[in-house]
Amino acid sequence: MKILVIAEHDNLSLKPATLSTVTAALAIGQPVDVLVAGAACASVANAAAAVAGVSRVLVADHPAHAAQLAESIAALVAEIGTQYTHILAAATTTGKNLLPRVAALLDVAQISEIVAVKSADTFVRPIYAGNALATVQSDDPVKVITVRTTAFAEAASAGNAAAVEPLNVVKEQALSAFVGQQLSTSERPELTAASVVISGGRGMQSGENFVLIEKVADKLGAAIGASRAAVDAGFVPNDMQVGQTGKIVAPELYIAVGISGAIQHLAGMKDSKVIVAINKDAEAPIFQVADYGLVDDLFKVLPELAEKL
Amino acid sequence: MKILVAVKRVVDANVKVRVKADNSGVDLTNAKMAINPFCEIAVEEAIRLKEKGQADEVIVVSIGDKACHEQIRTALALGADRGIHVEAQDGLQPLAVAKLLHAIVQRESIDLVLVGKQSIDSDNNQVAQMLAALGGMPQGTFACGVEVQDGKLKVVREIDGGEQTILLSLPAVVSTDLRLNEPRYASLPNIMKAKKKPIDSLTPADLGVSVAARLRTVSVEPPPERSAGIKVASVDELITRLKTEAKVI
């Protein structure tokens, strides 16, 4: 058994998603190597070497890897991948973009968004928007896997001192080029990493009314999400969407405000530890998954919450 | 430019599926079927490129049993020019699907492949990336913007925390995300016209592709049920319970 974890990073810092992926890797076996492919990414490599359970960090540091485009990184991973029994990455937009390409280059299947490891070749993954859990077994020589990070605890990010080795494999390519990116800047925690999330739905009636949610979020240090209905209605941008087709979250506390609880939405938040639902419709399906339900007008409840918290 | 769009026949997004009692899969008996919503967005994008004069022909392909003809006809009614049906068992795995599409890309000299980012049944999100790898093509996954620019393709991608813009050489593969466009409805005259559009039938053997499964499904189970909790009477009670009972604030 030999496992490779692809580090998720922005050339500056190692993302927590990597820590969850390392936990999944350790549930499969050891040793676990971490690949850091980027440009001027030494700080990421050092952070990866400190992660508990990591045996070795491979650093492919080259300007051609700066934007981590799938065309070059997949070729790189596929080249070293045959030395491994398992290749894992977080099921983030980066991991999902990369690993199927790696799998095809290795002519093996890819197993998407596992939520549990049954054995070294058997894994559990959600299908039908989380309405069923499939246990799948692979006979491929290399198992290429993306990991749903909310299903695995984060490995300790300090205390280890794994060896850091340069990897002098560079795959330059002319197929794709990075033009630019726009990241939403917010003082709030990131949706998928927040310990408290408060989301608004169609019941919010407008984008302006989300200010009521912001006031509660400020008190709780919470991230703000939304249902697909609120996004489709144009209240808030799509990157706030919690649900099967949006972000999957599993915070300590999830507060759903004016959200009816469509299957689509529940798939994105039902693994939260404590769920609170605030909705004036006592029959809304969201109450069937909520630990605490408050049947009342959100326009009355939100200001009161903001004041009393 | 010649565009290939792949569409998958899946259970309608509004149907709540149930796991079979013997845990062999989900029960789709008599369930309403439809084009996978993400694939519908891919069809719409292809038609828009043709309407802008940037595409000459839009070919729609579906892989599965005969019933897929229904989804191919729908795409033809929306504006695709002709169809290809690859007759195979339902539920082929992504690598097999990517290999079949790769064979069609070569056979038809396709410049751009548009597919949905994932299907709402198997939720894999793999075919575009695999097809791109097999064809040595660039990939623009989770696209929310597609533009042809001087013989290249500018793709805006939805990434965690924002958007990324990349420039791809052609031929290329693009997988579509929700915000890319809002698919149109087929008009009655176009539905009638679609009945006359040609659909070719092929088999995996015709395309020289082995579609053997790589993964075995051991069992399919319902997710753990979350039971309803309690109703609180006031904001004060809610705050108290969150503090003292749930201890999350």
XYZ file of C-alpha atoms in Angstrom:
558
model
C 0.000 0.000 0.000
C 1.264 3.442 -0.940
C -0.972 6.480 -0.973
C -0.585 9.862 -2.653
C -2.603 12.870 -1.502
C -2.734 15.902 -3.804
C -2.407 19.052 -1.679
C -5.005 21.774 -2.134
C -3.342 25.173 -1.923
C -2.945 28.624 -3.480
C 0.892 28.580 -3.521
C 0.842 30.371 -0.165
C -1.093 28.249 2.291
C -2.258 24.675 2.598
C -6.064 24.454 2.579
C -7.872 22.620 5.402
C -9.486 20.363 2.770
C -6.089 18.659 2.499
C -6.179 17.795 6.203
C -9.477 15.933 5.805
C -8.102 14.157 2.757
C -5.067 12.995 4.746
C -7.442 11.528 7.358
C -9.251 9.589 4.625
C -5.895 8.408 3.263
C -4.784 7.177 6.679
C -8.058 5.258 7.002
C -6.974 3.330 3.887
C -3.378 2.672 4.954
C 0.192 3.929 4.969
C 2.571 5.398 3.931
C 0.907 8.634 2.844
C 2.847 11.005 0.580
C 1.598 14.500 -0.206
C 2.213 16.138 -3.573
C 2.484 19.918 -3.623
C 2.440 21.072 -7.247
C 2.678 24.818 -7.667
C 5.053 27.735 -8.104
C 7.042 29.307 -5.270
C 5.116 27.049 -2.942
C 7.754 26.223 -0.306
C 5.554 27.465 2.541
C 2.842 25.025 1.459
C 5.335 22.164 1.399
C 6.481 23.004 4.919
C 2.897 23.139 6.136
C 2.200 19.746 4.528
C 5.294 18.240 6.193
C 3.897 19.242 9.595
C 0.594 17.381 9.077
C 0.214 14.348 11.336
C 0.550 11.017 9.540
C 2.326 12.308 6.427
C 5.448 10.286 5.496
C 6.887 12.399 2.706
C 6.133 15.612 0.839
C 6.952 15.828 -2.868
C 7.290 19.358 -4.198
C 6.918 20.045 -7.900
C 7.778 23.734 -7.770
C 7.874 25.294 -11.248
C 6.397 28.418 -12.893
C 4.492 26.131 -15.309
C 2.475 24.874 -12.317
C 1.536 28.335 -11.010
C -2.167 28.194 -11.899
C -2.330 24.421 -11.306
C -4.158 23.874 -14.594
C -5.498 20.341 -14.918
C -3.753 19.764 -18.256
C -0.281 19.985 -16.711
C -0.925 18.750 -13.178
C -2.860 15.664 -14.321
C 0.010 14.671 -16.617
C 2.419 15.088 -13.717
C 0.294 13.075 -11.285
C -0.298 10.332 -13.852
C 3.440 10.007 -14.422
C 4.261 9.399 -10.772
C 0.864 7.829 -10.038
C 1.773 4.325 -11.154
C 4.038 4.031 -8.113
C 0.988 4.333 -5.857
C -1.970 2.126 -4.950
C -4.237 5.086 -4.177
C -4.365 8.719 -5.305
C -6.621 11.027 -3.290
C -7.706 14.642 -3.521
C -10.405 16.687 -1.820
C -13.701 16.861 -3.701
C -13.330 20.604 -4.150
C -13.605 22.277 -7.552
C -9.836 21.818 -7.859
C -9.853 18.110 -6.999
C -12.915 17.387 -9.115
C -11.310 19.140 -12.069
C -8.070 17.216 -11.745
C -8.640 13.618 -10.666
C -10.928 12.307 -13.425
C -8.292 13.482 -15.899
C -5.622 11.605 -13.932
C -7.780 8.466 -13.823
C -8.362 8.482 -17.581
C -4.641 8.915 -18.230
C -4.040 5.853 -16.028
C -6.976 4.004 -17.644
C -8.665 3.404 -14.290
C -12.002 4.400 -12.776
C -12.354 7.378 -10.500
C -14.420 7.138 -7.335
C -16.155 10.429 -6.546
C -16.801 12.078 -3.178
C -16.341 9.178 -0.808
C -17.848 9.635 2.657
C -16.440 6.466 4.241
C -13.611 3.959 3.776
C -14.748 0.341 4.244
C -11.450 -1.237 3.238
C -8.532 -0.514 0.926
C -10.692 -1.257 -2.131
C -14.230 -0.537 -0.907
C -15.716 2.885 -0.341
C -19.077 4.544 0.350
C -20.309 7.458 -1.744
C -23.594 9.332 -2.039
C -25.655 9.048 -5.226
C -28.978 10.626 -6.256
C -28.194 13.845 -4.408
C -27.520 11.981 -1.200
C -30.812 10.067 -1.284
C -28.850 6.826 -1.415
C -25.417 5.675 -0.335
C -23.600 3.282 -2.665
C -20.838 0.987 -1.473
C -18.461 0.420 -4.394
C -15.487 -1.857 -4.844
C -12.600 -1.334 -7.257
C -10.161 -3.873 -8.687
C -8.111 -1.246 -10.517
C -4.376 -1.292 -9.733
C -4.541 2.382 -8.768
C -7.611 3.713 -6.984
C -8.213 7.349 -7.828
C -10.537 8.939 -5.283
C -12.021 12.317 -4.377
C -12.980 12.815 -0.750
C -15.980 14.692 0.626
C -14.127 16.712 3.240
C -17.083 17.193 5.591
C -17.159 13.421 6.143
C -13.605 13.217 7.507
C -12.123 15.076 10.479
C -9.082 17.252 9.826
C -5.702 15.668 10.598
C -3.598 17.644 13.084
C -1.814 20.400 11.163
C 1.246 20.529 13.409
C 3.697 18.264 15.199
C 5.079 16.224 12.296
C 8.297 16.767 10.368
C 7.990 14.669 7.233
C 10.780 14.686 4.664
C 10.370 17.275 1.913
C 11.744 16.169 -1.458
C 11.837 18.089 -4.721
C 10.111 16.400 -7.637
C 11.704 17.442 -10.898
C 8.880 16.540 -13.231
C 7.493 19.404 -15.301
C 4.675 19.043 -17.812
C 4.513 22.182 -19.890
C 1.569 22.333 -22.255
C -0.004 24.737 -24.702
C -3.585 23.484 -24.506
C -4.809 25.864 -21.839
C -3.744 29.168 -20.341
C -4.719 30.951 -17.161
C -6.257 34.380 -17.801
C -7.364 35.482 -14.347
C -9.575 34.866 -11.398
C -11.970 36.727 -9.193
C -12.367 35.519 -5.659
C -15.115 36.936 -3.543
C -13.576 38.724 -0.600
C -15.421 38.588 2.642
C -14.561 39.036 6.276
C -16.824 36.129 7.072
C -15.578 32.563 7.336
C -15.756 30.441 4.201
C -19.028 28.527 3.898
C -17.505 25.067 3.840
C -15.165 25.806 6.767
C -17.474 27.766 9.095
C -18.650 26.294 12.391
C -21.905 28.234 12.150
C -23.831 28.764 8.912
C -27.010 30.767 8.517
C -28.846 30.467 5.201
C -31.769 32.306 3.683
C -34.326 31.010 1.224
C -37.136 32.260 -0.933
C -38.872 33.457 2.244
C -36.340 36.290 2.447
C -38.278 37.922 -0.424
C -35.355 40.033 -1.669
C -31.585 40.369 -1.679
C -31.832 43.533 0.449
C -33.496 41.558 3.235
C -30.371 39.421 3.591
C -29.052 42.284 5.715
C -31.249 40.832 8.483
C -29.307 37.577 8.195
C -26.005 39.449 8.146
C -26.788 41.029 11.497
C -27.342 37.623 13.093
C -24.273 36.213 11.322
C -22.156 39.047 12.740
C -23.192 38.053 16.259
C -22.416 34.374 15.680
C -19.308 34.723 13.498
C -21.271 32.732 10.947
C -20.926 32.228 7.217
C -23.956 33.079 5.093
C -25.530 30.655 2.659
C -28.667 30.461 0.567
C -30.999 27.942 -0.962
C -31.150 27.320 -4.698
C -34.533 29.083 -4.723
C -32.954 32.258 -3.317
C -30.144 32.065 -5.879
C -32.520 31.413 -8.776
C -34.656 34.347 -7.661
C -31.541 36.521 -7.977
C -31.390 37.485 -4.278
C -27.762 36.420 -3.852
C -24.879 35.098 -6.012
C -24.548 31.427 -6.842
C -21.400 30.878 -4.774
C -23.577 31.193 -1.669
C -25.707 28.224 -2.674
C -25.899 25.352 -0.196
C -27.183 22.132 -1.723
C -26.415 19.210 -3.945
C -25.500 21.476 -6.843
C -23.873 24.073 -4.605
C -21.737 23.771 -1.502
C -21.929 20.846 0.890
C -21.643 22.058 4.476
C -21.616 20.312 7.842
C -21.162 22.975 10.542
C -21.789 22.649 14.280
C -24.861 24.835 13.881
C -26.926 25.399 10.732
C -29.748 27.911 10.791
C -32.204 27.735 7.877
C -34.322 30.860 7.526
C -37.306 30.973 5.182
C -36.151 27.759 3.530
C -38.801 25.149 2.787
C -36.317 22.255 2.652
C -36.247 20.894 -0.899
C -34.373 17.576 -1.316
C -31.724 19.508 -3.230
C -31.062 21.779 -0.248
C -31.196 19.058 2.406
C -28.506 17.145 0.517
C -26.139 20.045 1.146
C -26.652 20.526 4.891
C -28.229 17.503 6.535
C -24.932 16.356 8.054
C -24.779 19.508 10.185
C -24.571 18.746 13.902
C -27.455 20.927 15.034
C -30.079 22.276 12.651
C -32.405 25.163 13.438
C -35.298 26.009 11.130
C -37.182 29.279 11.162
C -40.208 29.318 8.890
C -43.757 30.582 9.196
C -45.114 27.492 7.427
C -45.379 24.798 10.107
C -45.703 22.133 7.382
C -42.381 23.006 5.655
C -40.284 19.830 5.155
C -37.263 21.544 6.716
C -38.851 20.943 10.142
C -38.540 17.191 9.592
C -34.752 17.424 9.807
C -34.475 20.313 12.270
C -33.455 19.777 15.885
C -35.101 23.052 16.824
C -37.947 24.540 14.854
C -39.429 27.985 15.324
C -42.690 28.561 13.471
C -42.852 32.303 13.123
C -42.369 35.230 10.760
C -38.660 35.564 9.964
C -38.996 39.349 9.692
C -39.901 39.365 13.377
C -37.512 36.615 14.485
C -34.275 37.771 12.808
C -34.137 41.269 14.409
C -35.010 39.734 17.778
C -32.247 37.126 17.377
C -29.710 39.775 16.395
C -30.641 41.799 19.448
C -30.670 38.998 22.011
C -27.654 36.963 20.943
C -17.088 24.662 -35.818
C -18.709 21.329 -35.192
C -20.167 20.759 -31.725
C -20.970 17.485 -30.015
C -23.344 17.589 -27.037
C -23.842 14.531 -24.867
C -27.117 14.106 -23.007
C -27.992 11.564 -20.352
C -31.426 10.151 -19.630
C -31.948 10.340 -15.869
C -34.769 10.278 -13.376
C -36.583 13.621 -13.257
C -35.037 15.997 -10.692
C -38.316 16.280 -8.787
C -38.736 12.561 -8.193
C -37.712 11.383 -4.732
C -36.045 8.042 -5.336
C -36.243 5.097 -2.960
C -33.688 2.411 -2.369
C -34.825 -1.097 -3.342
C -35.581 -3.476 -0.489
C -32.789 -5.849 -1.573
C -30.243 -2.972 -1.535
C -29.246 -3.628 -5.147
C -29.985 -0.108 -6.304
C -32.734 2.489 -6.434
C -36.236 1.742 -7.646
C -36.964 3.610 -10.878
C -40.041 1.627 -11.901
C -42.466 3.989 -13.645
C -40.403 6.997 -12.555
C -40.608 10.062 -14.791
C -37.405 10.396 -16.846
C -35.842 13.509 -18.370
C -32.668 14.982 -19.825
C -30.178 15.505 -16.996
C -30.554 19.231 -16.073
C -26.851 20.000 -16.592
C -26.963 18.347 -20.034
C -29.922 20.541 -20.953
C -27.738 23.583 -20.235
C -25.058 22.091 -22.536
C -27.623 21.685 -25.341
C -28.782 25.273 -24.888
C -25.205 26.596 -25.035
C -24.499 24.668 -28.230
C -27.631 26.051 -29.866
C -26.721 29.589 -28.818
C -23.265 29.214 -30.386
C -24.951 28.079 -33.577
C -27.402 30.988 -33.487
C -24.448 33.370 -33.109
C -22.980 31.871 -36.259
C -20.040 30.356 -34.398
C -21.060 26.746 -34.908
C -22.024 25.057 -38.157
C -23.516 21.890 -36.801
C -24.720 20.604 -33.439
C -24.757 16.840 -32.995
C -26.432 15.357 -29.939
C -25.433 11.948 -28.605
C -26.954 9.787 -25.907
C -25.717 6.454 -24.608
C -28.044 3.844 -23.158
C -31.008 1.693 -24.106
C -33.575 2.560 -26.801
C -35.501 4.825 -24.451
C -32.728 7.446 -24.885
C -34.318 8.309 -28.245
C -36.806 10.362 -26.254
C -34.033 12.610 -24.855
C -32.285 12.837 -28.236
C -35.592 13.960 -29.817
C -35.994 16.571 -27.086
C -32.531 17.968 -27.853
C -33.336 17.953 -31.582
C -36.555 19.860 -30.871
C -34.508 22.429 -28.972
C -32.360 22.990 -32.048
C -29.687 20.314 -32.448
C -29.208 19.210 -36.067
C -28.876 15.452 -35.813
C -28.587 12.695 -33.281
C -26.430 9.688 -32.507
C -27.672 6.927 -30.268
C -25.061 4.556 -28.873
C -27.012 1.505 -27.902
C -25.663 0.074 -24.661
C -26.871 -1.066 -21.297
C -27.910 1.751 -18.967
C -25.570 2.893 -16.252
C -22.251 2.658 -18.082
C -19.422 4.007 -15.949
C -17.808 7.379 -16.740
C -14.588 5.944 -18.216
C -16.581 3.830 -20.693
C -18.775 6.809 -21.595
C -15.683 8.983 -22.116
C -14.146 6.327 -24.403
C -17.315 6.118 -26.504
C -17.482 9.904 -26.803
C -13.793 10.016 -27.681
C -14.408 7.595 -30.556
C -17.260 9.785 -31.822
C -15.145 12.953 -31.515
C -12.561 11.346 -33.799
C -15.085 9.914 -36.235
C -16.939 13.220 -36.614
C -13.920 15.565 -36.332
C -15.540 17.491 -33.494
C -14.142 20.897 -32.474
C -16.024 21.395 -29.229
C -17.701 18.949 -26.869
C -20.266 20.275 -24.413
C -21.460 18.074 -21.559
C -23.178 18.665 -18.232
C -20.802 18.795 -15.270
C -22.507 15.863 -13.580
C -25.585 13.705 -13.805
C -28.091 13.872 -10.992
C -28.274 10.080 -10.653
C -24.704 8.814 -10.307
C -23.297 12.251 -9.312
C -19.835 11.432 -10.656
C -18.686 14.644 -12.341
C -16.044 12.862 -14.453
C -16.919 12.440 -18.134
C -15.710 15.818 -19.434
C -12.351 15.566 -17.682
C -11.840 11.947 -18.792
C -12.800 12.670 -22.380
C -10.404 15.630 -22.470
C -7.595 13.406 -21.172
C -8.284 10.656 -23.725
C -8.309 13.136 -26.598
C -5.320 15.167 -25.397
C -7.716 18.117 -25.303
C -7.962 21.017 -22.838
C -10.910 21.115 -20.437
C -13.119 23.943 -19.212
C -15.062 22.403 -16.360
C -17.983 23.922 -14.373
C -18.380 26.652 -16.981
C -20.529 29.717 -16.311
C -19.280 31.582 -19.395
C -18.197 30.375 -22.846
C -16.977 32.615 -25.648
C -15.220 31.923 -28.937
C -12.266 34.306 -29.366
C -9.888 34.226 -32.353
C -10.116 30.490 -32.821
C -9.788 29.863 -29.091
C -12.316 29.339 -26.373
C -12.539 31.624 -23.346
C -14.166 29.788 -20.464
C -15.197 31.280 -17.145
C -15.292 28.551 -14.498
C -17.072 28.395 -11.170
C -14.486 27.590 -8.550
C -14.718 27.469 -4.756
C -14.836 31.064 -3.615
C -15.232 32.724 -6.998
C -14.560 32.469 -10.718
C -11.576 31.588 -12.874
C -11.053 32.502 -16.535
C -9.004 30.289 -18.826
C -8.252 30.247 -22.536
C -8.411 26.891 -24.337
C -7.174 25.809 -27.735
C -9.611 23.841 -29.911
C -10.695 21.073 -29.968
C -11.776 21.331 -26.342
C -14.212 19.878 -23.833
C -16.470 22.061 -21.690
C -18.651 20.937 -18.795
C -21.544 23.207 -17.932
C -22.592 24.554 -14.549
C -25.983 25.894 -13.525
C -25.468 29.582 -14.137
C -24.230 29.256 -17.744
C -27.659 29.828 -19.248
C -31.348 29.227 -18.848
C -32.495 26.519 -21.253
C -35.407 27.319 -23.565
C -38.556 25.296 -24.037
C -39.165 23.515 -27.311
C -41.918 25.024 -29.456
C -44.568 22.793 -31.000
C -43.424 23.420 -34.615
C -39.869 22.533 -33.586
C -41.046 19.367 -31.867
C -42.762 18.391 -35.150
C -39.654 19.274 -37.171
C -37.446 17.274 -34.819
C -39.298 14.102 -35.788
C -37.751 14.345 -39.254
C -34.194 14.934 -38.086
C -31.927 11.890 -38.461
C -30.698 9.740 -35.565
C -27.863 7.300 -36.305
C -27.520 4.174 -34.235
C -24.153 2.783 -33.204
C -22.935 0.147 -30.788
C -19.813 0.201 -28.616
C -18.442 -2.534 -30.937
C -18.931 -0.238 -33.963
C -16.802 2.298 -32.126
C -14.236 -0.286 -31.040
C -14.705 0.463 -27.344
C -14.845 -1.944 -24.418
C -17.447 -0.746 -21.929
C -16.680 -3.233 -19.156
C -17.410 -1.901 -15.669
C -14.415 -1.068 -13.474
C -16.326 -0.629 -10.248
C -18.710 -3.074 -8.619
C -21.630 -1.779 -6.622
C -21.678 -3.906 -3.482
C -24.843 -2.406 -2.030
C -27.031 0.665 -2.091
C -28.572 1.837 1.141
C -30.799 4.689 2.249
C -28.963 7.442 4.137
C -29.428 7.558 7.911
C -32.706 9.294 8.673
C -32.552 12.481 10.635
C -35.494 12.678 12.964
C -37.433 15.833 13.624
C -36.562 17.553 16.888
C -38.734 19.867 18.873
C -40.576 23.086 18.189
C -39.605 26.038 20.335
C -42.117 28.704 21.259
C -39.957 31.821 21.194
C -36.591 33.319 20.277
C -35.697 33.282 23.973
C -36.344 29.563 24.257
C -34.320 28.937 21.088
C -31.304 30.850 22.391
C -31.493 29.136 25.788
C -31.679 25.670 24.258
C -28.811 26.367 21.840
C -26.703 27.530 24.766
C -27.509 25.022 27.464
C -28.817 21.944 25.656
C -27.067 21.846 22.268
C -24.113 23.912 23.496
C -23.337 25.243 20.034
C -23.338 28.971 20.790
